[in-house]
mmCIF file of N, CA and C in Angstrom:
data_model
loop_
_atom_site.group_PDB
_atom_site.id
_atom_site.type_symbol
_atom_site.label_atom_id
_atom_site.label_comp_id
_atom_site.label_asym_id
_atom_site.label_seq_id
_atom_site.Cartn_x
_atom_site.Cartn_y
_atom_site.Cartn_z
ATOM 1 N N MET Q 21 50.571 137.802 101.450
ATOM 2 C CA MET Q 21 50.098 139.108 101.078
ATOM 3 C C MET Q 21 51.248 140.099 100.921
ATOM 4 N N LEU Q 22 52.270 139.999 101.761
ATOM 5 C CA LEU Q 22 53.384 140.931 101.669
ATOM 6 C C LEU Q 22 54.124 140.769 100.348
ATOM 7 N N ASN Q 23 54.090 139.571 99.777
ATOM 8 C CA ASN Q 23 54.723 139.358 98.488
ATOM 9 C C ASN Q 23 54.089 140.204 97.398
ATOM 10 N N ASP Q 24 52.816 140.533 97.528
ATOM 11 C CA ASP Q 24 52.152 141.380 96.544
ATOM 12 C C ASP Q 24 52.802 142.756 96.474
ATOM 13 N N PHE Q 25 53.282 143.255 97.602
ATOM 14 C CA PHE Q 25 53.944 144.557 97.639
ATOM 15 C C PHE Q 25 55.360 144.476 97.096
ATOM 16 N N ALA Q 26 56.013 143.356 97.311
ATOM 17 C CA ALA Q 26 57.443 143.252 97.030
ATOM 18 C C ALA Q 26 57.778 142.559 95.719
ATOM 19 N N ASN Q 27 56.815 142.239 94.927
ATOM 20 C CA ASN Q 27 57.064 141.539 93.672
ATOM 21 C C ASN Q 27 57.525 142.539 92.606
ATOM 22 N N ARG Q 28 58.837 142.839 92.648
ATOM 23 C CA ARG Q 28 59.413 143.829 91.735
ATOM 24 C C ARG Q 28 60.895 143.534 91.563
ATOM 25 N N PRO Q 29 61.537 144.118 90.570
ATOM 26 C CA PRO Q 29 62.944 143.804 90.310
ATOM 27 C C PRO Q 29 63.933 144.421 91.309
ATOM 28 N N GLY Q 30 63.496 145.359 92.127
ATOM 29 C CA GLY Q 30 64.390 145.985 93.105
ATOM 30 C C GLY Q 30 63.980 145.659 94.525
ATOM 31 N N HIS Q 31 64.702 146.241 95.481
ATOM 32 C CA HIS Q 31 64.391 146.065 96.900
ATOM 33 C C HIS Q 31 63.135 146.862 97.261
ATOM 34 N N THR Q 32 62.374 146.320 98.200
ATOM 35 C CA THR Q 32 61.150 146.961 98.663
ATOM 36 C C THR Q 32 61.189 147.078 100.175
ATOM 37 N N ALA Q 33 60.938 148.273 100.685
ATOM 38 C CA ALA Q 33 60.841 148.495 102.127
ATOM 39 C C ALA Q 33 59.372 148.439 102.530
ATOM 40 N N ILE Q 34 59.096 147.636 103.544
ATOM 41 C CA ILE Q 34 57.730 147.532 104.071
ATOM 42 C C ILE Q 34 57.786 147.832 105.561
ATOM 43 N N LEU Q 35 57.151 148.918 105.946
ATOM 44 C CA LEU Q 35 57.020 149.275 107.359
ATOM 45 C C LEU Q 35 55.690 148.731 107.851
ATOM 46 N N ILE Q 36 55.718 148.114 109.009
ATOM 47 C CA ILE Q 36 54.489 147.581 109.589
ATOM 48 C C ILE Q 36 54.340 148.155 110.987
ATOM 49 N N GLY Q 37 53.255 148.876 111.197
ATOM 50 C CA GLY Q 37 52.953 149.430 112.510
ATOM 51 C C GLY Q 37 52.018 148.518 113.270
ATOM 52 N N SER Q 38 52.250 148.372 114.560
ATOM 53 C CA SER Q 38 51.414 147.506 115.403
ATOM 54 C C SER Q 38 50.028 148.133 115.597
ATOM 55 N N PRO Q 39 49.103 147.374 116.172
ATOM 56 C CA PRO Q 39 47.777 147.926 116.437
ATOM 57 C C PRO Q 39 47.787 149.145 117.360
ATOM 58 N N SER Q 40 48.838 149.294 118.163
ATOM 59 C CA SER Q 40 48.887 150.425 119.100
ATOM 60 C C SER Q 40 49.775 151.575 118.608
ATOM 61 N N THR Q 41 50.417 151.434 117.468
ATOM 62 C CA THR Q 41 51.302 152.484 116.964
ATOM 63 C C THR Q 41 50.483 153.618 116.355
ATOM 64 N N PRO Q 42 50.689 154.844 116.842
ATOM 65 C CA PRO Q 42 49.966 155.981 116.257
ATOM 66 C C PRO Q 42 50.308 156.154 114.774
ATOM 67 N N GLN Q 43 49.300 156.513 114.000
ATOM 68 C CA GLN Q 43 49.494 156.710 112.559
ATOM 69 C C GLN Q 43 50.559 157.769 112.267
ATOM 70 N N GLU Q 44 50.614 158.807 113.085
ATOM 71 C CA GLU Q 44 51.588 159.877 112.875
ATOM 72 C C GLU Q 44 53.017 159.346 113.010
ATOM 73 N N GLU Q 45 53.231 158.465 113.973
ATOM 74 C CA GLU Q 45 54.560 157.891 114.177
ATOM 75 C C GLU Q 45 54.967 157.029 112.977
ATOM 76 N N LEU Q 46 54.045 156.232 112.476
ATOM 77 C CA LEU Q 46 54.313 155.411 111.304
ATOM 78 C C LEU Q 46 54.635 156.297 110.099
ATOM 79 N N ALA Q 47 53.881 157.372 109.928
ATOM 80 C CA ALA Q 47 54.117 158.297 108.812
ATOM 81 C C ALA Q 47 55.480 158.973 108.937
ATOM 82 N N GLN Q 48 55.892 159.337 110.143
ATOM 83 C CA GLN Q 48 57.199 159.979 110.347
ATOM 84 C C GLN Q 48 58.333 159.035 109.981
ATOM 85 N N VAL Q 49 58.239 157.779 110.385
ATOM 86 C CA VAL Q 49 59.283 156.803 110.054
ATOM 87 C C VAL Q 49 59.316 156.573 108.544
ATOM 88 N N HIS Q 50 58.142 156.475 107.930
ATOM 89 C CA HIS Q 50 58.082 156.280 106.481
ATOM 90 C C HIS Q 50 58.710 157.474 105.752
ATOM 91 N N ASP Q 51 58.402 158.674 106.185
ATOM 92 C CA ASP Q 51 59.003 159.870 105.583
ATOM 93 C C ASP Q 51 60.514 159.880 105.766
ATOM 94 N N ALA Q 52 60.994 159.465 106.941
ATOM 95 C CA ALA Q 52 62.436 159.440 107.207
ATOM 96 C C ALA Q 52 63.142 158.466 106.276
ATOM 97 N N ILE Q 53 62.515 157.348 106.011
ATOM 98 C CA ILE Q 53 63.115 156.359 105.106
ATOM 99 C C ILE Q 53 63.149 156.878 103.675
ATOM 100 N N ARG Q 54 62.066 157.497 103.259
ATOM 101 C CA ARG Q 54 61.994 157.975 101.877
ATOM 102 C C ARG Q 54 62.866 159.185 101.624
ATOM 103 N N SER Q 55 63.151 159.965 102.654
ATOM 104 C CA SER Q 55 63.919 161.197 102.450
ATOM 105 C C SER Q 55 65.411 161.045 102.725
ATOM 106 N N ARG Q 56 65.836 159.892 103.228
ATOM 107 C CA ARG Q 56 67.242 159.679 103.554
ATOM 108 C C ARG Q 56 68.048 159.556 102.265
ATOM 109 N N PRO Q 57 69.074 160.399 102.085
ATOM 110 C CA PRO Q 57 69.876 160.318 100.863
ATOM 111 C C PRO Q 57 70.722 159.040 100.842
ATOM 112 N N GLY Q 58 71.038 158.605 99.675
ATOM 113 C CA GLY Q 58 71.932 157.466 99.535
ATOM 114 C C GLY Q 58 71.270 156.122 99.683
ATOM 115 N N LEU Q 59 69.957 156.065 99.573
ATOM 116 C CA LEU Q 59 69.273 154.787 99.700
ATOM 117 C C LEU Q 59 68.762 154.318 98.339
ATOM 118 N N ALA Q 60 69.658 154.323 97.379
ATOM 119 C CA ALA Q 60 69.298 153.939 96.015
ATOM 120 C C ALA Q 60 68.893 152.484 95.911
ATOM 121 N N VAL Q 61 69.122 151.712 96.961
ATOM 122 C CA VAL Q 61 68.785 150.290 96.947
ATOM 123 C C VAL Q 61 67.266 150.077 96.852
ATOM 124 N N LEU Q 62 66.480 151.052 97.261
ATOM 125 C CA LEU Q 62 65.034 150.880 97.304
ATOM 126 C C LEU Q 62 64.366 151.244 95.991
ATOM 127 N N GLU Q 63 63.537 150.352 95.534
ATOM 128 C CA GLU Q 63 62.696 150.657 94.382
ATOM 129 C C GLU Q 63 61.353 151.219 94.841
ATOM 130 N N ALA Q 64 60.866 150.722 95.991
ATOM 131 C CA ALA Q 64 59.567 151.155 96.496
ATOM 132 C C ALA Q 64 59.529 151.008 98.006
ATOM 133 N N SER Q 65 58.631 151.763 98.629
ATOM 134 C CA SER Q 65 58.410 151.612 100.065
ATOM 135 C C SER Q 65 56.923 151.747 100.358
ATOM 136 N N PHE Q 66 56.488 150.996 101.359
ATOM 137 C CA PHE Q 66 55.084 150.984 101.753
ATOM 138 C C PHE Q 66 55.000 151.012 103.273
ATOM 139 N N ALA Q 67 53.959 151.645 103.775
ATOM 140 C CA ALA Q 67 53.678 151.631 105.210
ATOM 141 C C ALA Q 67 52.325 150.958 105.410
ATOM 142 N N LEU Q 68 52.309 149.959 106.276
ATOM 143 C CA LEU Q 68 51.093 149.220 106.593
ATOM 144 C C LEU Q 68 50.804 149.353 108.078
ATOM 145 N N THR Q 69 49.562 149.479 108.426
ATOM 146 C CA THR Q 69 49.181 149.565 109.827
ATOM 147 C C THR Q 69 48.289 148.390 110.208
ATOM 148 N N ALA Q 70 48.413 147.979 111.444
ATOM 149 C CA ALA Q 70 47.546 146.930 111.985
ATOM 150 C C ALA Q 70 46.485 147.527 112.902
ATOM 151 N N ARG Q 71 46.356 148.846 112.864
ATOM 152 C CA ARG Q 71 45.355 149.504 113.718
ATOM 153 C C ARG Q 71 43.957 149.089 113.287
ATOM 154 N N PRO Q 72 43.129 148.737 114.247
ATOM 155 C CA PRO Q 72 41.772 148.306 113.901
ATOM 156 C C PRO Q 72 40.864 149.462 113.471
ATOM 157 N N ASP Q 73 41.279 150.708 113.746
ATOM 158 C CA ASP Q 73 40.415 151.855 113.453
ATOM 159 C C ASP Q 73 40.663 152.469 112.075
ATOM 160 N N GLY Q 74 41.377 151.789 111.212
ATOM 161 C CA GLY Q 74 41.541 152.294 109.852
ATOM 162 C C GLY Q 74 42.978 152.520 109.485
ATOM 163 N N ALA Q 75 43.197 152.792 108.224
ATOM 164 C CA ALA Q 75 44.544 152.882 107.695
ATOM 165 C C ALA Q 75 45.066 154.310 107.619
ATOM 166 N N ASP Q 76 44.220 155.331 107.627
ATOM 167 C CA ASP Q 76 44.661 156.718 107.603
ATOM 168 C C ASP Q 76 45.690 157.004 106.507
ATOM 169 N N GLY Q 77 45.424 156.554 105.307
ATOM 170 C CA GLY Q 77 46.341 156.799 104.204
ATOM 171 C C GLY Q 77 47.423 155.750 104.045
ATOM 172 N N HIS Q 78 47.486 154.792 104.931
ATOM 173 C CA HIS Q 78 48.441 153.697 104.841
ATOM 174 C C HIS Q 78 47.689 152.436 104.430
ATOM 175 N N GLY Q 79 48.427 151.453 103.958
ATOM 176 C CA GLY Q 79 47.822 150.146 103.731
ATOM 177 C C GLY Q 79 47.498 149.509 105.068
ATOM 178 N N ARG Q 80 46.724 148.464 105.037
ATOM 179 C CA ARG Q 80 46.334 147.822 106.290
ATOM 180 C C ARG Q 80 46.699 146.345 106.267
ATOM 181 N N VAL Q 81 47.127 145.867 107.420
ATOM 182 C CA VAL Q 81 47.427 144.450 107.618
ATOM 183 C C VAL Q 81 46.658 144.005 108.862
ATOM 184 N N GLU Q 82 46.190 142.789 108.846
ATOM 185 C CA GLU Q 82 45.440 142.281 109.994
ATOM 186 C C GLU Q 82 46.342 142.234 111.237
ATOM 187 N N PRO Q 83 45.805 142.579 112.406
ATOM 188 C CA PRO Q 83 46.593 142.515 113.631
ATOM 189 C C PRO Q 83 47.235 141.146 113.871
ATOM 190 N N ALA Q 84 46.553 140.077 113.484
ATOM 191 C CA ALA Q 84 47.111 138.732 113.668
ATOM 192 C C ALA Q 84 48.385 138.541 112.838
ATOM 193 N N VAL Q 85 48.445 139.165 111.668
ATOM 194 C CA VAL Q 85 49.644 139.076 110.829
ATOM 195 C C VAL Q 85 50.798 139.813 111.498
ATOM 196 N N ALA Q 86 50.529 141.013 111.998
ATOM 197 C CA ALA Q 86 51.569 141.769 112.706
ATOM 198 C C ALA Q 86 52.055 140.998 113.924
ATOM 199 N N ASP Q 87 51.141 140.357 114.607
ATOM 200 C CA ASP Q 87 51.505 139.557 115.775
ATOM 201 C C ASP Q 87 52.394 138.381 115.380
ATOM 202 N N ARG Q 88 52.027 137.672 114.317
ATOM 203 C CA ARG Q 88 52.844 136.543 113.843
ATOM 204 C C ARG Q 88 54.233 136.977 113.431
ATOM 205 N N LEU Q 89 54.349 138.194 112.915
ATOM 206 C CA LEU Q 89 55.655 138.724 112.516
ATOM 207 C C LEU Q 89 56.439 139.283 113.695
ATOM 208 N N GLY Q 90 55.818 139.366 114.860
ATOM 209 C CA GLY Q 90 56.499 139.871 116.048
ATOM 210 C C GLY Q 90 56.687 141.371 116.035
ATOM 211 N N VAL Q 91 55.771 142.094 115.408
ATOM 212 C CA VAL Q 91 55.862 143.551 115.350
ATOM 213 C C VAL Q 91 55.551 144.117 116.725
ATOM 214 N N GLY Q 92 56.539 144.832 117.299
ATOM 215 C CA GLY Q 92 56.333 145.466 118.597
ATOM 216 C C GLY Q 92 55.679 146.821 118.447
ATOM 217 N N ALA Q 93 56.365 147.754 117.844
ATOM 218 C CA ALA Q 93 55.831 149.088 117.563
ATOM 219 C C ALA Q 93 55.806 149.290 116.052
ATOM 220 N N ILE Q 94 57.018 149.418 115.471
ATOM 221 C CA ILE Q 94 57.161 149.516 114.014
ATOM 222 C C ILE Q 94 58.307 148.611 113.602
ATOM 223 N N THR Q 95 58.056 147.790 112.621
ATOM 224 C CA THR Q 95 59.075 146.904 112.075
ATOM 225 C C THR Q 95 59.292 147.245 110.614
ATOM 226 N N LEU Q 96 60.554 147.331 110.224
ATOM 227 C CA LEU Q 96 60.928 147.536 108.827
ATOM 228 C C LEU Q 96 61.423 146.216 108.267
ATOM 229 N N LEU Q 97 60.822 145.791 107.176
ATOM 230 C CA LEU Q 97 61.300 144.636 106.422
ATOM 231 C C LEU Q 97 61.746 145.142 105.052
ATOM 232 N N VAL Q 98 62.942 144.764 104.652
ATOM 233 C CA VAL Q 98 63.395 145.079 103.299
ATOM 234 C C VAL Q 98 63.467 143.757 102.547
ATOM 235 N N VAL Q 99 62.650 143.661 101.519
ATOM 236 C CA VAL Q 99 62.559 142.440 100.733
ATOM 237 C C VAL Q 99 63.440 142.593 99.500
ATOM 238 N N ARG Q 100 64.328 141.628 99.330
ATOM 239 C CA ARG Q 100 65.240 141.627 98.189
ATOM 240 C C ARG Q 100 64.476 141.250 96.915
ATOM 241 N N PRO Q 101 65.078 141.499 95.755
ATOM 242 C CA PRO Q 101 64.410 141.131 94.497
ATOM 243 C C PRO Q 101 64.103 139.642 94.373
ATOM 244 N N ASP Q 102 64.846 138.793 95.078
ATOM 245 C CA ASP Q 102 64.584 137.353 95.008
ATOM 246 C C ASP Q 102 63.482 136.909 95.974
ATOM 247 N N GLY Q 103 62.878 137.873 96.674
ATOM 248 C CA GLY Q 103 61.758 137.567 97.557
ATOM 249 C C GLY Q 103 62.122 137.276 98.990
ATOM 250 N N HIS Q 104 63.407 137.247 99.311
ATOM 251 C CA HIS Q 104 63.845 136.986 100.682
ATOM 252 C C HIS Q 104 64.014 138.303 101.440
ATOM 253 N N VAL Q 105 63.849 138.252 102.749
ATOM 254 C CA VAL Q 105 64.037 139.432 103.584
ATOM 255 C C VAL Q 105 65.533 139.648 103.777
ATOM 256 N N GLY Q 106 66.011 140.806 103.353
ATOM 257 C CA GLY Q 106 67.423 141.141 103.498
ATOM 258 C C GLY Q 106 67.706 141.916 104.770
ATOM 259 N N LEU Q 107 66.683 142.578 105.315
ATOM 260 C CA LEU Q 107 66.850 143.384 106.521
ATOM 261 C C LEU Q 107 65.555 143.377 107.308
ATOM 262 N N ARG Q 108 65.709 143.240 108.613
ATOM 263 C CA ARG Q 108 64.611 143.474 109.546
ATOM 264 C C ARG Q 108 65.145 144.416 110.599
ATOM 265 N N ALA Q 109 64.428 145.512 110.827
ATOM 266 C CA ALA Q 109 64.820 146.469 111.856
ATOM 267 C C ALA Q 109 63.593 146.809 112.682
ATOM 268 N N ASP Q 110 63.755 146.738 113.999
ATOM 269 C CA ASP Q 110 62.666 147.071 114.909
ATOM 270 C C ASP Q 110 62.874 148.432 115.574
ATOM 271 N N ALA Q 111 63.996 149.077 115.291
ATOM 272 C CA ALA Q 111 64.311 150.414 115.811
ATOM 273 C C ALA Q 111 65.337 151.040 114.871
ATOM 274 N N ASN Q 112 65.516 152.335 114.987
ATOM 275 C CA ASN Q 112 66.501 153.053 114.170
ATOM 276 C C ASN Q 112 66.387 152.648 112.702
ATOM 277 N N HIS Q 113 65.184 152.696 112.197
ATOM 278 C CA HIS Q 113 64.847 152.166 110.877
ATOM 279 C C HIS Q 113 65.656 152.781 109.746
ATOM 280 N N ALA Q 114 65.701 154.105 109.673
ATOM 281 C CA ALA Q 114 66.415 154.764 108.576
ATOM 282 C C ALA Q 114 67.916 154.491 108.661
ATOM 283 N N ASP Q 115 68.467 154.493 109.861
ATOM 284 C CA ASP Q 115 69.898 154.195 110.024
ATOM 285 C C ASP Q 115 70.200 152.758 109.609
ATOM 286 N N ALA Q 116 69.336 151.827 109.999
ATOM 287 C CA ALA Q 116 69.533 150.426 109.631
ATOM 288 C C ALA Q 116 69.462 150.257 108.119
ATOM 289 N N LEU Q 117 68.558 150.963 107.479
ATOM 290 C CA LEU Q 117 68.433 150.871 106.031
ATOM 291 C C LEU Q 117 69.652 151.461 105.330
ATOM 292 N N GLU Q 118 70.162 152.547 105.858
ATOM 293 C CA GLU Q 118 71.367 153.149 105.278
ATOM 294 C C GLU Q 118 72.563 152.212 105.428
ATOM 295 N N THR Q 119 72.696 151.578 106.563
ATOM 296 C CA THR Q 119 73.772 150.602 106.781
ATOM 297 C C THR Q 119 73.625 149.425 105.820
ATOM 298 N N TYR Q 120 72.415 148.960 105.629
ATOM 299 C CA TYR Q 120 72.152 147.867 104.697
ATOM 300 C C TYR Q 120 72.573 148.253 103.281
ATOM 301 N N GLY Q 121 72.206 149.461 102.853
ATOM 302 C CA GLY Q 121 72.614 149.935 101.542
ATOM 303 C C GLY Q 121 74.115 150.006 101.393
ATOM 304 N N ALA Q 122 74.802 150.441 102.451
ATOM 305 C CA ALA Q 122 76.268 150.513 102.414
ATOM 306 C C ALA Q 122 76.869 149.115 102.299
ATOM 307 N N LEU Q 123 76.291 148.145 102.973
ATOM 308 C CA LEU Q 123 76.783 146.770 102.877
ATOM 309 C C LEU Q 123 76.633 146.214 101.463
ATOM 310 N N LEU Q 124 75.586 146.674 100.775
ATOM 311 C CA LEU Q 124 75.378 146.244 99.399
ATOM 312 C C LEU Q 124 76.230 147.031 98.401
ATOM 313 N N GLY Q 125 76.860 148.095 98.899
ATOM 314 C CA GLY Q 125 77.718 148.906 98.050
ATOM 315 C C GLY Q 125 76.969 149.901 97.188
ATOM 316 N N VAL Q 126 75.805 150.324 97.642
ATOM 317 C CA VAL Q 126 75.048 151.314 96.887
ATOM 318 C C VAL Q 126 74.946 152.620 97.640
#
């Protein structure tokens, strides 16, 4: 299912919030990623929640999927254009993404 979000010619950031992560916290991290300057590596970004009580403007992923991925609170996956995960960050998401972009030279 995650491939449906990332099937594009550029990098895709996918944030996944656990079933216990407040929607506001997920939205703040998503906003921080989208507003960070110098992240030209991203073509698109999505926030998905595993909360059983609804998506609140975010996409939804089944809690079992988040569990299989080892999502603790919020996990950032950056999917490369070839479909492989180039970055996984479980904390300091925007900083990790900026470092990843610098490693790619963008």
